[in-house]
Short mmCIF file of C-alpha atoms and ligand atoms in Angstrom, two decimals:
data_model
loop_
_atom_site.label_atom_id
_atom_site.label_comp_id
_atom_site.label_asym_id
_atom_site.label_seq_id
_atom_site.Cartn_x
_atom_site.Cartn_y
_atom_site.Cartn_z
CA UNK A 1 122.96 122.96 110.69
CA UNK A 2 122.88 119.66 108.48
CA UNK A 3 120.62 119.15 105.83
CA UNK A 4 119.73 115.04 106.68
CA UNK A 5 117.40 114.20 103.38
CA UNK A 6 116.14 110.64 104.34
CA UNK A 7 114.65 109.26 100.68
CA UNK A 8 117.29 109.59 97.80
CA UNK A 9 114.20 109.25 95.10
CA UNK A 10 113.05 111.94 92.96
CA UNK A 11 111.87 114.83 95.39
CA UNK A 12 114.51 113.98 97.98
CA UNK A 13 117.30 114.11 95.44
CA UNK A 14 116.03 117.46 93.72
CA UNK A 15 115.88 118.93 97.24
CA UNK A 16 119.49 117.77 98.59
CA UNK A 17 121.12 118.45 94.98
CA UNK A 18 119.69 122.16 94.96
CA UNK A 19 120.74 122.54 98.95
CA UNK A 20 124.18 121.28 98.29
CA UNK A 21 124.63 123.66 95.15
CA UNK A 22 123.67 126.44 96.94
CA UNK A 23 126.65 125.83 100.06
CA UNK A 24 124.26 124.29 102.75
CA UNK A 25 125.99 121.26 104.15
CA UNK A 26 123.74 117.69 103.41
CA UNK A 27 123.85 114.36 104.45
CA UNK A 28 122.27 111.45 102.67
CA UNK A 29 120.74 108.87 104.63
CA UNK A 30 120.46 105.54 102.49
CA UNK A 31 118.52 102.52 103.54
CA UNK A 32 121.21 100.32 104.27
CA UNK A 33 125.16 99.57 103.06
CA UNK A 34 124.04 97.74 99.58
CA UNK A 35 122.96 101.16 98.65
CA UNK A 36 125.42 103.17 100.29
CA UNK A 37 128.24 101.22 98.28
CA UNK A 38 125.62 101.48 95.15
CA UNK A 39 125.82 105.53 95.66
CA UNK A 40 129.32 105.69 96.54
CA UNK A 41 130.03 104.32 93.55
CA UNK A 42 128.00 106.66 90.94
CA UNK A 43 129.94 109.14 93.28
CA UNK A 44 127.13 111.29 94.04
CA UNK A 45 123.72 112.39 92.78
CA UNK A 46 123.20 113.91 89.77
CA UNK A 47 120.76 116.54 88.82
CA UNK A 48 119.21 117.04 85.07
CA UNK A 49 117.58 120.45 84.81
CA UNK A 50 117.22 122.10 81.60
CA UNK A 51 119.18 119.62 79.29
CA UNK A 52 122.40 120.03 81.55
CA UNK A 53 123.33 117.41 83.54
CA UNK A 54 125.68 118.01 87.07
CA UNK A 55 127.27 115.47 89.68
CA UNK A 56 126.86 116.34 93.23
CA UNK A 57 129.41 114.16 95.41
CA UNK A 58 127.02 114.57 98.71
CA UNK A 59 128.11 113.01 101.73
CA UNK A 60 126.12 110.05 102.64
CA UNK A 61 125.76 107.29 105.42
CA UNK A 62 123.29 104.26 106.44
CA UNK A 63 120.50 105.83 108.21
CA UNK A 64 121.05 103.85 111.39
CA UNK A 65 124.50 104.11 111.44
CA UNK A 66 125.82 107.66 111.85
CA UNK A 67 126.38 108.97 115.08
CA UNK A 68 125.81 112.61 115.21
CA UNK A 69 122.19 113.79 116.15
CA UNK A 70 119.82 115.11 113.76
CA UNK A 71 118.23 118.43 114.07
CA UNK A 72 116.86 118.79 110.60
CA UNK A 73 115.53 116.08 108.30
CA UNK A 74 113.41 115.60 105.11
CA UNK A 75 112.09 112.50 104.66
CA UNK A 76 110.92 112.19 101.07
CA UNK A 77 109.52 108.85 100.60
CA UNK A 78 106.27 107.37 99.15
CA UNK A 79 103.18 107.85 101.69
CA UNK A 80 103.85 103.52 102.72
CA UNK A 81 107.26 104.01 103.28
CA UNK A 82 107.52 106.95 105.98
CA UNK A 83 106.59 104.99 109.03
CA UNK A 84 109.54 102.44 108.82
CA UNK A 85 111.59 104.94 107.29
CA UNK A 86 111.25 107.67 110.03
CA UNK A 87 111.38 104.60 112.70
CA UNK A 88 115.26 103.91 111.23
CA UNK A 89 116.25 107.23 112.41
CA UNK A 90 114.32 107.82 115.63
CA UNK A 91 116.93 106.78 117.81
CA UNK A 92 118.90 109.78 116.21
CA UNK A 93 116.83 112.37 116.57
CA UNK A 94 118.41 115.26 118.52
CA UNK A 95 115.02 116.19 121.10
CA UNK A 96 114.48 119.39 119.04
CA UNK A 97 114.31 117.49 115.76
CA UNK A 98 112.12 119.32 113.14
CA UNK A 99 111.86 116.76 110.36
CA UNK A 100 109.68 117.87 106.71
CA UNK A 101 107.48 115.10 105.94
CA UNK A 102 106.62 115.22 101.99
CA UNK A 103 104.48 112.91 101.41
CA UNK A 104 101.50 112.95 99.17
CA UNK A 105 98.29 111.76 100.45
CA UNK A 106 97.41 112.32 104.08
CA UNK A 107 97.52 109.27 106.85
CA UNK A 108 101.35 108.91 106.54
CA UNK A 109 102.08 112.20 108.17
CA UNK A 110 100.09 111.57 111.10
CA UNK A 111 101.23 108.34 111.71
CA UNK A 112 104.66 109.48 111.56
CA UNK A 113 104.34 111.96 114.38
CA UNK A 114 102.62 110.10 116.62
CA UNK A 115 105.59 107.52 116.54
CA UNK A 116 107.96 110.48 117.05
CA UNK A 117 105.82 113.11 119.78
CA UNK A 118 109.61 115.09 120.83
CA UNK A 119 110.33 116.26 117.28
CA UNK A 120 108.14 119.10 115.20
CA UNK A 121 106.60 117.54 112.74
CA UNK A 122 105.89 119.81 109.56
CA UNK A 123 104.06 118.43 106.99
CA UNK A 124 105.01 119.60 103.44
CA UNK A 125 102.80 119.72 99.92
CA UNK A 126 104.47 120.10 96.45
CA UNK A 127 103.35 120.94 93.09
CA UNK A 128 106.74 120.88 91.97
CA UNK A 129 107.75 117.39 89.36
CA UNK A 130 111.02 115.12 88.89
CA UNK A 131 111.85 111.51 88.75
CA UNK A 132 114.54 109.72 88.04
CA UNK A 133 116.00 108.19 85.16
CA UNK A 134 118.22 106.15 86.44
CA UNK A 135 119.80 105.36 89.99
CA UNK A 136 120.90 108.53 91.84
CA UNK A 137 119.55 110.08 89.19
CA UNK A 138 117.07 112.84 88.93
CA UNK A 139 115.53 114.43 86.40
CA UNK A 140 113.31 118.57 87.34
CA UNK A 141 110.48 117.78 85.35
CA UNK A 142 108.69 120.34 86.29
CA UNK A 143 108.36 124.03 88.29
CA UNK A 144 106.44 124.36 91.51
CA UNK A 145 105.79 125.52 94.79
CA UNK A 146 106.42 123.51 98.00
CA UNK A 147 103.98 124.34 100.94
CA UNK A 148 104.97 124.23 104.56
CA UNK A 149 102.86 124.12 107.91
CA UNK A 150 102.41 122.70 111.02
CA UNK A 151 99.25 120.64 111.99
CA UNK A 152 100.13 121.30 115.58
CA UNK A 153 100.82 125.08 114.84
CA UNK A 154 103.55 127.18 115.67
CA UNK A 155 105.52 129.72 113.49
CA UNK A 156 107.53 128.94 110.43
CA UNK A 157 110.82 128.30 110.87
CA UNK A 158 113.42 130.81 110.52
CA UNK A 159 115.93 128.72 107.94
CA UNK A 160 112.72 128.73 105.24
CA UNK A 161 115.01 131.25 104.33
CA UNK A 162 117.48 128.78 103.51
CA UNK A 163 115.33 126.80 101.00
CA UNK A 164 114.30 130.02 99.04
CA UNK A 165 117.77 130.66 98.72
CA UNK A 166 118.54 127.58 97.39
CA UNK A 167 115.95 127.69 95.00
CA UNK A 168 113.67 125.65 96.52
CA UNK A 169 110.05 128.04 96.56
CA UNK A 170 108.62 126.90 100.04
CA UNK A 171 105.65 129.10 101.31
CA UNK A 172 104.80 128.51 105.06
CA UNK A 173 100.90 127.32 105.27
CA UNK A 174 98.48 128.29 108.31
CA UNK A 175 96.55 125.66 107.70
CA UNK A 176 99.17 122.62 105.80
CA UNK A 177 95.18 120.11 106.34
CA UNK A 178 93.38 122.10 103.86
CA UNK A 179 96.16 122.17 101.41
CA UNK A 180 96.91 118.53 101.87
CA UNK A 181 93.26 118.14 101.81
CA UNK A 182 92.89 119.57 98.58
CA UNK A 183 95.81 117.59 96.84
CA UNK A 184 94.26 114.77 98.05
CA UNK A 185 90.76 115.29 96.67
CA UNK A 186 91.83 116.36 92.89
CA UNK A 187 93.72 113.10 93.22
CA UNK A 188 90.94 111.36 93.29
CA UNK A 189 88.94 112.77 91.54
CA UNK A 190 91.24 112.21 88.60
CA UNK A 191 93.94 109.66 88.99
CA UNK A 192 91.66 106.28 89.72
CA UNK A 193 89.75 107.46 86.77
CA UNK A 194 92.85 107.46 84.78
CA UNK A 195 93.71 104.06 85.41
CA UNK A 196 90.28 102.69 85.24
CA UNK A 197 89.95 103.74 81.55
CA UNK A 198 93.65 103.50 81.16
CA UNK A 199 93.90 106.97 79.63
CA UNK A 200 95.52 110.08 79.68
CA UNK A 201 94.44 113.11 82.16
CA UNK A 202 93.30 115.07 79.17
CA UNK A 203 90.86 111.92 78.19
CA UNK A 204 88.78 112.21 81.55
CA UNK A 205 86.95 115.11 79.54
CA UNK A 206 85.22 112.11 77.74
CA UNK A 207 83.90 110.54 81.50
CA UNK A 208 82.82 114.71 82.55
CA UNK A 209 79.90 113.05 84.42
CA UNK A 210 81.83 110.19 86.15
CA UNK A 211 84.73 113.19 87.55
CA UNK A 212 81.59 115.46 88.33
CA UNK A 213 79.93 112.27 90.64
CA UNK A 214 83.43 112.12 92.25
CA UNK A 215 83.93 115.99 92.39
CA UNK A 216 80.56 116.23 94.31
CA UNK A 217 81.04 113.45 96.66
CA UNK A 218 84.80 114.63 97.66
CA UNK A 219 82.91 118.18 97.77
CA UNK A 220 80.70 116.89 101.09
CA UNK A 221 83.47 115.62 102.58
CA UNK A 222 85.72 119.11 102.07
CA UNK A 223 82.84 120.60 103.64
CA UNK A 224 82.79 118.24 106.58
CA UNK A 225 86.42 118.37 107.33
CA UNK A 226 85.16 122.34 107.49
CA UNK A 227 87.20 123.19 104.28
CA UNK A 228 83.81 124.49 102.68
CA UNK A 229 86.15 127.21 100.23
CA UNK A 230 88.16 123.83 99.12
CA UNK A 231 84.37 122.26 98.55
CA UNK A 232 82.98 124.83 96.34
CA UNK A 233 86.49 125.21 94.08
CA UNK A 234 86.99 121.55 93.52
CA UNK A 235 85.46 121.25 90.47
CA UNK A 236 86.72 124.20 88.68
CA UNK A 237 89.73 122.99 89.73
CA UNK A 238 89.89 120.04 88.74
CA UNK A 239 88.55 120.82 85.15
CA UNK A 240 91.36 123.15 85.04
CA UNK A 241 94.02 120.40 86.22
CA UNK A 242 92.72 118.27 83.52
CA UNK A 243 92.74 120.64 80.62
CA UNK A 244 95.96 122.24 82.32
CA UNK A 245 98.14 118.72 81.97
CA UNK A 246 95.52 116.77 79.34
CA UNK A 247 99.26 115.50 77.71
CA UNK A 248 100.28 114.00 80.75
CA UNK A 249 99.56 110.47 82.23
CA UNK A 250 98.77 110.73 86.49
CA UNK A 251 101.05 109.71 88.61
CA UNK A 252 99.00 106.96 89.92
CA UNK A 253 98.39 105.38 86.20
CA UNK A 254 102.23 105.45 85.80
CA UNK A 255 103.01 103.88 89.38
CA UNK A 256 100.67 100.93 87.58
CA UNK A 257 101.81 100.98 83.93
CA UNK A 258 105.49 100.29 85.58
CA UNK A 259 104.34 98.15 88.29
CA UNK A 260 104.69 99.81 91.19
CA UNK A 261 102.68 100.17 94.67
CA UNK A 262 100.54 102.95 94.46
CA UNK A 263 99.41 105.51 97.36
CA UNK A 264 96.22 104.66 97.03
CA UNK A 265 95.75 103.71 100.75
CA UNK A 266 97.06 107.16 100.96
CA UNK A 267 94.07 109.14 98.69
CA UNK A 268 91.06 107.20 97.69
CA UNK A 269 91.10 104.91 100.50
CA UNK A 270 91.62 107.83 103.00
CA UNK A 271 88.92 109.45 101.35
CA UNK A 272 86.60 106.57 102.08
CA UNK A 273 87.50 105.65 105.57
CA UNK A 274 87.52 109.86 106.51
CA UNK A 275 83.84 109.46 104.43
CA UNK A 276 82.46 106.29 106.59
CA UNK A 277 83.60 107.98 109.51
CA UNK A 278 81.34 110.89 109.09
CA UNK A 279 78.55 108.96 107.81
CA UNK A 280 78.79 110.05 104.72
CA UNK A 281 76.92 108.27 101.79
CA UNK A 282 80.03 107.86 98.74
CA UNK A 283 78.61 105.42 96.69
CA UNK A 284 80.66 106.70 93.47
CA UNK A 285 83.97 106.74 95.36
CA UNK A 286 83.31 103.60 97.65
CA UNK A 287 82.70 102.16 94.30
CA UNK A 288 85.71 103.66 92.28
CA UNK A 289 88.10 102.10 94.96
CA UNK A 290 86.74 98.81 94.61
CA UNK A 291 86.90 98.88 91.02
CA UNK A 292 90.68 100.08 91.42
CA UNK A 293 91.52 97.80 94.22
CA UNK A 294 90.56 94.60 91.87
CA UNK A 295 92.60 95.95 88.99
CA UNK A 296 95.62 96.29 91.42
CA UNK A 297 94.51 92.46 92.41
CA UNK A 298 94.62 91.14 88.92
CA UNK A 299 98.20 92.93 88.13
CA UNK A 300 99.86 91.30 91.46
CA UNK A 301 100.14 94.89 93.04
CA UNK A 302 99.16 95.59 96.77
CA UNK A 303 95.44 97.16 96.77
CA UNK A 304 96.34 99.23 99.72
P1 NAD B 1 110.59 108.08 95.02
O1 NAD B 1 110.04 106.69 95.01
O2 NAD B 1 111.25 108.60 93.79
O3 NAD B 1 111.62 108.24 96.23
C1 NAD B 1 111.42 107.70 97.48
C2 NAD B 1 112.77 107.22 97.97
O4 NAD B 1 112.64 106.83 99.35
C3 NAD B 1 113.31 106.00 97.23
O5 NAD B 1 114.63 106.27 96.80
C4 NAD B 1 113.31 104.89 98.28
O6 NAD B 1 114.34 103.95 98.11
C5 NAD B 1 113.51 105.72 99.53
N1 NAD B 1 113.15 105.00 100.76
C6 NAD B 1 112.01 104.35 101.07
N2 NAD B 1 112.09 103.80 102.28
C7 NAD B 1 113.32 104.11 102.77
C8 NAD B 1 114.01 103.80 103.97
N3 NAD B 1 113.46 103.07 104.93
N4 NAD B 1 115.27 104.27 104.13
C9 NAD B 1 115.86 105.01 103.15
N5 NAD B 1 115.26 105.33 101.99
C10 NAD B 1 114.00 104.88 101.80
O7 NAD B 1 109.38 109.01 95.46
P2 NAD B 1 109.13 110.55 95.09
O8 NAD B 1 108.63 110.65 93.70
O9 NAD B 1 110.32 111.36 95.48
O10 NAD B 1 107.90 110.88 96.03
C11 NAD B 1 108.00 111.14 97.41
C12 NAD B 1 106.62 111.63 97.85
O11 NAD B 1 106.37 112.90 97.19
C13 NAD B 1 105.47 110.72 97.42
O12 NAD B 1 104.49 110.70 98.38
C14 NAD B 1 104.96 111.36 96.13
O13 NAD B 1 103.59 111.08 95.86
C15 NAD B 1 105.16 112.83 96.43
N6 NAD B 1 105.30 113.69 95.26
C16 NAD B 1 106.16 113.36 94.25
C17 NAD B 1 106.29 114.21 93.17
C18 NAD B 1 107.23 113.90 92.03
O14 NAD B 1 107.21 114.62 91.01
N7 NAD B 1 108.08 112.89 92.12
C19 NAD B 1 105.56 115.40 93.11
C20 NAD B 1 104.71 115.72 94.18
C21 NAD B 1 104.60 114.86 95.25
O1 KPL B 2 98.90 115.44 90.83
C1 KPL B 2 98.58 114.79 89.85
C2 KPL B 2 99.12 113.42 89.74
O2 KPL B 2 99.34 112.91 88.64
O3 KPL B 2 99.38 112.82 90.80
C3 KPL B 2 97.59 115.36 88.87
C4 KPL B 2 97.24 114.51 87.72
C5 KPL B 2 98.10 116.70 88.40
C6 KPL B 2 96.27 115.62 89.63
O4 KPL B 2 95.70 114.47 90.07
#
């Protein structure tokens, strides 16, 4: 069975790179024929990981374009891209598609597999850290564990196998909305902060109050999506995140240092909209995202 990885970036490319290395056969699927002719000629993706670098010359077509059907697929793009991504490759889906959405965030998933109701939508959550450093490039930044589940349920696929063997540490999840859930909440709870007072992680000890407003407010709404374990552990956790990578600039304050989207429609603006929903009263994160959507307005990025 072919590995399709839809979303040559940084997660997309560690995953296909480690896949290929260990035997299992993978097709890239690459936006459109500019890029294609852009990959073909680097000839290949290449994978840093531990100060060696290695070429992997993986097959790769437009994403339109091929004409066998897909059974498997990862698509690894950024929370605002899935939709039209995973829309370029309906019309290949074989009818018992089962496609890995890794996305960060929450919103993207679902709106993904409502477009696509025939194929098994599994929704994936990753602690592990690359990006690239140039194109068809990546770089394993860091080690992790990738979690796997199905919102719909269902049992875990037999060819997890397959990833563990390739080095890729999946664990199947019984519940892949609480995990999501609580990615989502330590996100915001420190990354808006982060580029608010344009600091590093480690520098959020100096706003403790502001993160404990925004840890008790995300709290509530744990507790009202019924996560009530997540609710009580968030702020531990997220001390221990901060302290854990207090060297390290968030994800979301690089996406704006290098001008780039963010997935902020993705995590604080899910959070507020799931929060409204449920009548909840988030004055400090209704008031965060505000603050964060007018900084995105005055550097010319998109506030959702
Ligand atoms: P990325 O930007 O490096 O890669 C996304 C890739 O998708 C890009 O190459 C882009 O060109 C491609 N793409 C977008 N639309 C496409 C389309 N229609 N057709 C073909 N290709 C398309 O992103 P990433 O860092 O790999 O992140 C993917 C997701 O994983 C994000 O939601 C991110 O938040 C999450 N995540 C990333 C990391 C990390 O360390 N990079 C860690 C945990 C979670
Ligand atoms: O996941 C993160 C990110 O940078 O996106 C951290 C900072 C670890 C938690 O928000």
């Amino acid at each position: 069975m072919i590995w399709y990885i839809l979303g040559a970036g940084s997660l997309g490319s560690l995953w296909a790179t480690r896949l290929a290395r260990a035997g299992q056969p993978v097709q890239l699927l690459l936006r459109d024929r500019q890029r294609l002719a852009a990959y073909r000629e680097r000839g290949g993706l290449t994978l840093c990981e531990d100060g060696r670098e290695t070429l992997y010359p993986i097959p790769a077509e437009t994403a339109g374009h091929g004409g066998t059907p897909i059974h498997r697929l990862l698509l690894a793009s950024k929370a605002y891209d899935a939709e039209e991504a995973a829309a370029s490759v309906a019309a290949r889906l074989a009818p018992d598609a089962e496609i890995i959405l890794l996305q960060n965030g929450l919103g993207s998933q679902q709106a993904v597999a409502a477009h696509l109701p025939r194929a098994r939508c599994l929704y994936a959550s990753s602690t592990e850290g690359a990006f690239r450093d140039g194109d068809f490039r990546v770089v394993f930044a860091g080690r992790g564990q990738t979690w796997l589940g199905d919102e719909r349920g269902g049992p875990a696929p037999a060819w997890l196998a397959d990833l563990e063997s390739a080095e890729i540490p999946v664990q199947w999840s019984g519940d892949i909305l609480e995990r999501l859930w609580r990615k989502l909440a330590l996100n915001c709870a420190i990354n808006p902060l982060t580029v608010l007072h344009h600091c590093r992680n480690g520098e959020l000890a100096n706003h403790a109050e502001e993160v404990a407003g925004l840890c008790d407010e995300l709290g509530h709404l744990l507790h009202a999506c019924g996560y009530t374990l997540a609710a009580r552990e968030l702020q531990g956790e997220v001390e221990r995140v901060i302290d854990a990578t207090a060297r390290n600039f968030s994800s979301m304050y690089q996406d704006v240092a290098n001008g780039r989207r963010t997935e902020i429609a993705y995590l604080l603006a899910h959070a507020c909209n799931e929060g409204r929903r449920r009548n909840l009263a988030q004055p400090r994160l209704e008031a965060v995202h505000l603050r964060l959507r007018e900084l995105l307005r005055q550097r010319g990025l998109p506030e959702a």
